[in-house]
Short mmCIF file of C-alpha atoms and ligand atoms in Angstrom, two decimals:
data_model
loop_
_atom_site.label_atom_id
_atom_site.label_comp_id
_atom_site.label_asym_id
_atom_site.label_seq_id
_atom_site.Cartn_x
_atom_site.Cartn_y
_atom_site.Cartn_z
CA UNK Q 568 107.20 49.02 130.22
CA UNK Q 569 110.16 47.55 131.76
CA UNK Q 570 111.67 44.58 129.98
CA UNK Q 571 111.29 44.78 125.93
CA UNK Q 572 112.19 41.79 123.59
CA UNK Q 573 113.27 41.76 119.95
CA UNK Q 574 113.30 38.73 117.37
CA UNK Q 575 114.30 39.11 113.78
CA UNK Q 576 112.00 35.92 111.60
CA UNK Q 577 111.82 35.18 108.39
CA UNK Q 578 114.11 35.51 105.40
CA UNK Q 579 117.50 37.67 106.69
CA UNK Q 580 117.97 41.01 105.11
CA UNK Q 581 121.22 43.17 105.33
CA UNK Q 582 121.06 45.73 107.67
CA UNK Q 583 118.83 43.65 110.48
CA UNK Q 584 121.84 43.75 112.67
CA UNK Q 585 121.75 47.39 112.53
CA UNK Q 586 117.73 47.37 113.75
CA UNK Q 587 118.82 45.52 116.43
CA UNK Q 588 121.30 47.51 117.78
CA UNK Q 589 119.01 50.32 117.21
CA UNK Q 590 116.40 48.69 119.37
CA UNK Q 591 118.77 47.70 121.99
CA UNK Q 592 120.32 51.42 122.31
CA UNK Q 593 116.93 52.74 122.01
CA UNK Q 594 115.29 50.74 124.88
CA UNK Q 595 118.20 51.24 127.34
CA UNK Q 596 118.53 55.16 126.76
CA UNK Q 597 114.80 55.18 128.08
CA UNK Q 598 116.01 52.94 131.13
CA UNK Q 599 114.38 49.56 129.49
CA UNK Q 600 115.92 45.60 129.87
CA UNK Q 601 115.82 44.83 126.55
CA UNK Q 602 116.12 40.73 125.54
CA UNK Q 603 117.03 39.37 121.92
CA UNK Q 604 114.47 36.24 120.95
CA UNK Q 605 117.12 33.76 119.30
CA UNK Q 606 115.56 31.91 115.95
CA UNK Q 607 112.79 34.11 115.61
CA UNK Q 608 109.63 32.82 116.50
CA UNK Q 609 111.27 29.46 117.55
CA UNK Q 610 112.88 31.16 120.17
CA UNK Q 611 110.07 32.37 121.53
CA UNK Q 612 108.22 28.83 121.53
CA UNK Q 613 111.42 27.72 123.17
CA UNK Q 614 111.70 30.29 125.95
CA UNK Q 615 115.10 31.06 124.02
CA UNK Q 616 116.15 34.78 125.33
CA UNK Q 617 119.08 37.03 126.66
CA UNK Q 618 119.40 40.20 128.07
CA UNK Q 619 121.06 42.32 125.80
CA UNK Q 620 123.65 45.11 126.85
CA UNK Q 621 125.34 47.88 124.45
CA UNK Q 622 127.73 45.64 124.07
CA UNK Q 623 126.01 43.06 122.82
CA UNK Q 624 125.21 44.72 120.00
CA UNK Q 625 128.40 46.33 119.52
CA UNK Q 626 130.55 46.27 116.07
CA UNK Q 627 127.17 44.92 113.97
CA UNK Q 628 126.11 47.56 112.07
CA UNK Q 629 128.23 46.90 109.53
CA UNK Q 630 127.55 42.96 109.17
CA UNK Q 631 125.03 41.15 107.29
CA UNK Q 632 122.63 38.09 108.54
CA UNK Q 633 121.55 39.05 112.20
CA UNK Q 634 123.14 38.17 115.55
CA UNK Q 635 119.67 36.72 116.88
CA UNK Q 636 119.47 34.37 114.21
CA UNK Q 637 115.97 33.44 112.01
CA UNK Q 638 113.80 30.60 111.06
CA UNK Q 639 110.82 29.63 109.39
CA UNK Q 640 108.00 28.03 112.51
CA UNK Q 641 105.64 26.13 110.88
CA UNK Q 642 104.35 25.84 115.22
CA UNK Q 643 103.78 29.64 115.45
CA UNK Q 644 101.28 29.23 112.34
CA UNK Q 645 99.13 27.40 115.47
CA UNK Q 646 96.96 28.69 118.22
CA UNK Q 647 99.04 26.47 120.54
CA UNK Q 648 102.11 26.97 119.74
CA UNK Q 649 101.35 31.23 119.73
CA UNK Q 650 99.88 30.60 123.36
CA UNK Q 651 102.93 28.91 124.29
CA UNK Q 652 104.88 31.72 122.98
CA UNK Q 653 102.85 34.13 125.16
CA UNK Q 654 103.14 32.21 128.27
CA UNK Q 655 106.92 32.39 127.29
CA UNK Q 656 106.84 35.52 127.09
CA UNK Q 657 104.90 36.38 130.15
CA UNK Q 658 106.80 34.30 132.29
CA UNK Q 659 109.98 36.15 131.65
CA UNK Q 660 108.17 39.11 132.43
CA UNK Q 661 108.36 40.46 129.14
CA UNK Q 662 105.59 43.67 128.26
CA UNK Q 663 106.67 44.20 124.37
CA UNK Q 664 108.15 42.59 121.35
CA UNK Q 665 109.20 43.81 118.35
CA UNK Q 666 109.35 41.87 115.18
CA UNK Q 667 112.03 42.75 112.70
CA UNK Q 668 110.96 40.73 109.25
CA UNK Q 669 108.67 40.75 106.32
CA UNK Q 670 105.45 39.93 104.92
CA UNK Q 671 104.87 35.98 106.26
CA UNK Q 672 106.76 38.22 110.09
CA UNK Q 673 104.57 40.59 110.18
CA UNK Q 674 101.35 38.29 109.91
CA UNK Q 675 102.59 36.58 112.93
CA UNK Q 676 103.08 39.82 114.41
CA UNK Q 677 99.36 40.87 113.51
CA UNK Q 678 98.45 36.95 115.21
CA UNK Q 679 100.19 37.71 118.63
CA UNK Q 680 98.63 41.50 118.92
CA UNK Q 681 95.36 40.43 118.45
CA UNK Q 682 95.94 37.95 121.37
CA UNK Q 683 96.33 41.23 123.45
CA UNK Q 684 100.32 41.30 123.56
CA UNK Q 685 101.83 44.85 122.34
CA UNK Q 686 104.11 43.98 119.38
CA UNK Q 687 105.32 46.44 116.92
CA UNK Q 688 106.66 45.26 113.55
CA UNK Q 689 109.94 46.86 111.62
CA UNK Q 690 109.63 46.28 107.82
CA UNK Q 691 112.41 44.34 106.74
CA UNK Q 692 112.37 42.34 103.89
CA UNK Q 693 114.97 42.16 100.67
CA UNK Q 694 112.06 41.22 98.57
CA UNK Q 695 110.11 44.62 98.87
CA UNK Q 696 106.92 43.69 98.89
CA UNK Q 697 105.38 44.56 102.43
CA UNK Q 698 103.10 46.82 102.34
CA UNK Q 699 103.20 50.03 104.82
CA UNK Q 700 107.38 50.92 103.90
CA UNK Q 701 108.22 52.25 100.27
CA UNK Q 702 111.26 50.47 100.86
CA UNK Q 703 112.29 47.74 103.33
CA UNK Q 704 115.65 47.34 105.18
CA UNK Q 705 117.87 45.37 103.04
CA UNK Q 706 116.34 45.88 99.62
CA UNK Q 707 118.98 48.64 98.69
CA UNK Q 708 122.07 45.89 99.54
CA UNK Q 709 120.60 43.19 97.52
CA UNK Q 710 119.97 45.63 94.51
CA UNK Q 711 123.27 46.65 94.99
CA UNK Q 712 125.10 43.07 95.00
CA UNK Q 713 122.38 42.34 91.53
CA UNK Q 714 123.92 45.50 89.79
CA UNK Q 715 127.14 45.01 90.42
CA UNK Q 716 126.89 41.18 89.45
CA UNK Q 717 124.62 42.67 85.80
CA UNK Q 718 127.58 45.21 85.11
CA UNK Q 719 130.45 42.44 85.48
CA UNK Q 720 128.29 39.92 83.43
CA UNK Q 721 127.48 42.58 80.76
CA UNK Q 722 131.40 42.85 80.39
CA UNK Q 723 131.86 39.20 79.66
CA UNK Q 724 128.91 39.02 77.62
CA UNK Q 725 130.41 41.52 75.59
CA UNK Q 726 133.57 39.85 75.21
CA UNK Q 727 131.66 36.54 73.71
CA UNK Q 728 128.74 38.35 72.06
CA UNK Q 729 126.60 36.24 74.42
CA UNK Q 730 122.93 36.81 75.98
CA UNK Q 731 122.92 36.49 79.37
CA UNK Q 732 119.77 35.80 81.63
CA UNK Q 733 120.70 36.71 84.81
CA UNK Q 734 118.16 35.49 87.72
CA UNK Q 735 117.45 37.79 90.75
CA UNK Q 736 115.75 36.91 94.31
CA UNK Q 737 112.41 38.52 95.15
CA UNK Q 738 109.83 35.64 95.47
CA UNK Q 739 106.24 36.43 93.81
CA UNK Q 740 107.81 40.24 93.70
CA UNK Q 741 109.33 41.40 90.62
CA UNK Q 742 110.96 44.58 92.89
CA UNK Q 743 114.37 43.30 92.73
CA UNK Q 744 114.57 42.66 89.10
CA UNK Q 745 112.78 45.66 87.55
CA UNK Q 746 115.05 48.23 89.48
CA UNK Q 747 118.27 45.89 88.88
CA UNK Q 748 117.15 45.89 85.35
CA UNK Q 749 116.82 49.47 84.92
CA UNK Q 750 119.72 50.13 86.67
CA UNK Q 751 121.81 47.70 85.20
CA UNK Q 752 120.57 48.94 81.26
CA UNK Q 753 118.95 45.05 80.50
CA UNK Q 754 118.00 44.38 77.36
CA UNK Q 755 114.70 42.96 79.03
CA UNK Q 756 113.18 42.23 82.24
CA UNK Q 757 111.14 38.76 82.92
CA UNK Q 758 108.45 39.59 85.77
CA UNK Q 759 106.21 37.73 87.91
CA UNK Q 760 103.68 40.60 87.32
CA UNK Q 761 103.68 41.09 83.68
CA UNK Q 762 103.58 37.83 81.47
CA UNK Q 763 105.36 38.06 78.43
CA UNK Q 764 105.35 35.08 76.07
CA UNK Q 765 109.19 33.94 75.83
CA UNK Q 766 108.91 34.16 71.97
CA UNK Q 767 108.22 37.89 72.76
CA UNK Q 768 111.42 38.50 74.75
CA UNK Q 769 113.56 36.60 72.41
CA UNK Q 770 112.44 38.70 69.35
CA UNK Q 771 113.59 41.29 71.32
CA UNK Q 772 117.31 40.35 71.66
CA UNK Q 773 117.54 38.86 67.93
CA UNK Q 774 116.86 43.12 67.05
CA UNK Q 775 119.29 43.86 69.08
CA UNK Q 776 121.61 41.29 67.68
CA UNK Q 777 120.96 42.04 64.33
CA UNK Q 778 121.23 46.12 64.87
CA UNK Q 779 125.42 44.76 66.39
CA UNK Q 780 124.50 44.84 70.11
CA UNK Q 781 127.47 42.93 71.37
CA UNK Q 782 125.66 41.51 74.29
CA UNK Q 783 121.67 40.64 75.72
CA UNK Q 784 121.18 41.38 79.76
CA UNK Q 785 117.96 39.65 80.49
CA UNK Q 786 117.39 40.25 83.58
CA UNK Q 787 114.60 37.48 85.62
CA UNK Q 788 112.88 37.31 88.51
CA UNK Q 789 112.76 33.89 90.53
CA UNK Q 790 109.34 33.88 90.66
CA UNK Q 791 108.60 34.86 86.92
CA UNK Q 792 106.63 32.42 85.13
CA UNK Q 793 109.91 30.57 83.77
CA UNK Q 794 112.91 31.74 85.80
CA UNK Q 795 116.62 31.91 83.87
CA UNK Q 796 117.15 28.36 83.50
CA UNK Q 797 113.74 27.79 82.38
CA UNK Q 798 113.56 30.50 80.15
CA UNK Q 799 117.13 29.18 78.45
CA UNK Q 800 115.59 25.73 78.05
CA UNK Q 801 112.48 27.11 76.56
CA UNK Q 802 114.65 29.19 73.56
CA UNK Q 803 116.25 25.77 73.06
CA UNK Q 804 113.88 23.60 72.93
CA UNK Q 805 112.14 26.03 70.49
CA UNK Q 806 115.41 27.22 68.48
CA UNK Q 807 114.98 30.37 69.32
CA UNK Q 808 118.06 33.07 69.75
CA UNK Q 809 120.28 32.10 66.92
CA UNK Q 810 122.21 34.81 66.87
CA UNK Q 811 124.05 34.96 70.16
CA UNK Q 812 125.03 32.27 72.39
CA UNK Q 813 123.51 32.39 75.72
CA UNK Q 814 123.80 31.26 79.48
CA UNK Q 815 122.42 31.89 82.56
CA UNK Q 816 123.24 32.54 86.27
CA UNK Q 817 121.08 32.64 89.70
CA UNK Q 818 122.05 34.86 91.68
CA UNK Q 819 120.40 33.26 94.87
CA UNK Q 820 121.59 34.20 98.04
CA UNK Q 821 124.67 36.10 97.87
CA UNK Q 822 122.30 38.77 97.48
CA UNK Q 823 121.00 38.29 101.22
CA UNK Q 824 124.44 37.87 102.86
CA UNK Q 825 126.21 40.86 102.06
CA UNK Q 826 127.53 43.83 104.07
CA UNK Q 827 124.74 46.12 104.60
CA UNK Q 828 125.04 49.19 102.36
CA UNK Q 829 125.33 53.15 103.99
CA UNK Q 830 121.79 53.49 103.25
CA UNK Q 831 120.13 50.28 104.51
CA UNK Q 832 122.26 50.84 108.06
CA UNK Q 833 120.47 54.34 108.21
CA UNK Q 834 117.12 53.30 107.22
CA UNK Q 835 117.26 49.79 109.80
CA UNK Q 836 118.51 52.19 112.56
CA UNK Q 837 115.97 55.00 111.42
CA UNK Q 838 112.91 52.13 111.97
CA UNK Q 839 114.62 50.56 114.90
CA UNK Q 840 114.79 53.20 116.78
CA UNK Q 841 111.83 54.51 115.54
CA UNK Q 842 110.00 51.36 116.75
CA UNK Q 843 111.52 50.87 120.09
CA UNK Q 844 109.90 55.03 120.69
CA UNK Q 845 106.63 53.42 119.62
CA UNK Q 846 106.58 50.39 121.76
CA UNK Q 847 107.91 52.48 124.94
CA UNK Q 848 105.76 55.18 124.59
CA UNK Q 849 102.26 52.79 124.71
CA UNK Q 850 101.73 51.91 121.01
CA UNK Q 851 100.75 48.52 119.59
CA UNK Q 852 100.04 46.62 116.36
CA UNK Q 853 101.73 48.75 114.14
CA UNK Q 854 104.85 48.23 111.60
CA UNK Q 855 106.90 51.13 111.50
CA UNK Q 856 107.93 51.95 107.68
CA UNK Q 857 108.67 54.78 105.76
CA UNK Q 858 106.24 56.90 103.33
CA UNK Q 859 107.50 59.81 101.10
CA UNK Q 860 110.83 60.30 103.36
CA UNK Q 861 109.00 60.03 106.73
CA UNK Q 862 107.86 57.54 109.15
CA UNK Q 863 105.15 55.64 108.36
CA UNK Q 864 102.77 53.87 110.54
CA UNK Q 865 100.03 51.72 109.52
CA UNK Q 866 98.26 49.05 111.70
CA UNK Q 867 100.13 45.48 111.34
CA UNK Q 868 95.71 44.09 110.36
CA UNK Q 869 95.84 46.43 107.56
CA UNK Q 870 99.79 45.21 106.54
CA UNK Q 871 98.68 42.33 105.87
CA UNK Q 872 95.99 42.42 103.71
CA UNK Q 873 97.25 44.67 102.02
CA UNK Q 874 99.35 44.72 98.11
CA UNK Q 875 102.39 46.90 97.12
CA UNK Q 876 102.06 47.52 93.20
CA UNK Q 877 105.28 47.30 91.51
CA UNK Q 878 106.66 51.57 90.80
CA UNK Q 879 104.23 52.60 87.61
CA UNK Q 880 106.68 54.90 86.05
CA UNK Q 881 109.93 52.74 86.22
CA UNK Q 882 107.45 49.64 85.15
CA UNK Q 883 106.90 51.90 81.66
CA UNK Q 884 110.29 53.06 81.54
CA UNK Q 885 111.60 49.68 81.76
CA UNK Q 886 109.89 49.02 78.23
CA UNK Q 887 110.79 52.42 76.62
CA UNK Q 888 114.15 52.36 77.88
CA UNK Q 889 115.51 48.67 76.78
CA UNK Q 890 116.34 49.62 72.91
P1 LIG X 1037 109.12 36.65 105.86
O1 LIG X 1037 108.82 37.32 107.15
O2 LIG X 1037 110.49 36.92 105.35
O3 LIG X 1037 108.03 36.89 104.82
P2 LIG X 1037 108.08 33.88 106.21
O4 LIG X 1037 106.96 34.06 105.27
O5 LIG X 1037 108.89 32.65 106.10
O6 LIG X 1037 109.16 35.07 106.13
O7 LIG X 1037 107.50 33.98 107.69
C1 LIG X 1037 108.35 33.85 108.81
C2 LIG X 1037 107.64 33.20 109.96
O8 LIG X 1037 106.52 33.99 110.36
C3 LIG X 1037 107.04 31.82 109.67
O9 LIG X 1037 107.97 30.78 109.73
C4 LIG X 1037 106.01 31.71 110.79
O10 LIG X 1037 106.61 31.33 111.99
C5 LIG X 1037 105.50 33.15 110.91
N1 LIG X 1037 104.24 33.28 110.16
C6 LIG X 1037 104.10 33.40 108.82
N2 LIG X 1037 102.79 33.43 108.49
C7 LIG X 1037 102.09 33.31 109.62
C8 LIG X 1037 100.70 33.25 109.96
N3 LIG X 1037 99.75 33.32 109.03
N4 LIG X 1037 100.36 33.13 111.26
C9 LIG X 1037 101.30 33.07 112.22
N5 LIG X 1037 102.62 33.09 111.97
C10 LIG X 1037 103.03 33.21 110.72
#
């Protein structure tokens, strides 16, 4: 291999700057040209490349977003538009890419190895839901920015004797808001993968209210079957929650912009690195992840078929703990 490309696609995730950097030091400590794909898949429709020197990617661990840039390619989803990305590719006499992104990534990873070009996939995704990494770069920062948001809203809920739903990111994956939840002591947790009738969840805070809890944390995924708004119009519309008064707040996106925590730098440069090894050293079609404190490897056909379950125990706890 002599000239080795990197594109980060798909929703951003704290800590992709520090994959790339990780690729980029990788590559040229084994004498490599290494080229960052701007716009993710776009970029490689487009032809859009640069060659990438140390210090290119110096001075961005630390920031969120990445430096290459990402976007949704409805083209790439095409047989044409992935040839045209390989003819891209092999014009500027590129031999390896590596994809740093998540689930919807990853399949278009999968789509360009099985055209016979050697890609290798880094599992990145704030969501946590890819399967092949217990945990994904940037899932750490965005539970971090959701805690810290919980414990500041539990203080003015508190205050007011409110209940507060607070809505976290995650998609169809409930990740985000079970372990915020936990965390963050909720009075309950609204999932995508366990459906509990709203009437349910507000019987829960009205005990709490009547044993003198001065405040509800509800804590909701986006992708829940109502999210925090919907869930507060539902216990109007129905008079339900009597006792305190309540609000809610999306989180949205500030949890996807913000400075990488210490342990999402180590774990993007961990797979970066990690991945740039692979690529160099002959394998393909693989995302490199982490199992049980190692690396994990697991072919990029098998990622994505396959399902993460949400954490059994901290699913149970979340029920026996909320009293
Ligand atoms: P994420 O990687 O965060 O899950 P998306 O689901 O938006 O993000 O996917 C990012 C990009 O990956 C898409 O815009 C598209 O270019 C590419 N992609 C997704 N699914 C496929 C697919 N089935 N085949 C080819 N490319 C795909």
């Amino acid at each position: 291999m002599r000239n080795l490309a990197v594109l980060t696609s798909g929703g951003d995730a704290p800590g992709m700057n520090a994959a790339i950097r990780a690729v980029v030091r990788t590559g040229l400590s084994h004498g490599i040209n290494v080229w960052g794909v701007y716009q993710g898949y776009s970029g490689l429709i487009e032809g859009n490349f640069k060659r990438l020197g140390a210090r290119d990617v110096g001075s961005i661990i630390q920031r969120g977003g990445t430096i290459l840039g990402s976007a949704r390619c409805p083209e790439f989803h095409t047989e044409e538009g992935r040839e045209l990305a390989l003819r891209r590719l092999r014009g500027a006499g590129i031999d390896g890419l590596i994809v740093i992104g998540g689930n919807g990534s990853q399949t278009g990873a999968e789509a360009l190895h099985s055209m016979g070009f050697p890609v290798v996939g880094v599992a990145s995704t704030i969501d946590n839901d890819l399967y092949g990494s217990d945990v994904t770069i940037g899932v750490d920062t965005a539970l971090n920015v959701a805690l810290n948001a919980i414990d500041n809203l539990k203080v003015t809920a508190s205050s007011h004797r409110r209940a507060l739903l607070v809505e976290v990111m995650g998609r169809k994956c409930g990740y985000l808001a079970l372990m915020s939840g936990i965390a963050g002591g909720a009075e309950a947790i609204v999932l995508p993968e366990v459906d509990v009738p709203p009437e349910q969840i507000a019987e829960r805070i009205q005990e709490g209210y009547e044993r003198g809890k001065p405040h509800a944390i509800v804590v909701v995924a986006e992708g829940a079957r109502y999210n925090a708004e919907g869930l507060c119009a539902y216990f109007r519309e129905n008079g339900l929650l009597t006792g305190y008064e309540f609000r809610s707040t999306v989180l949205g996106y500030v949890q996807r912009g913000a400075t990488p925590t210490c342990a999402d730098r180590l774990l993007a440069t961990w797979l970066g690195s990690s991945a740039a090894d692979e690529i160099i050293a002959g394998t393909t079609g693989i995302l490199v992840g982490t199992s049980k404190g190692e690396i994990a490897k697991t072919p990029l056909e098998e990622v994505v078929k396959g399902f993460k379950p949400l954490p059994s125990w901290f699913l149970k706890a979340a029920e026996m703990l909320a009293r």
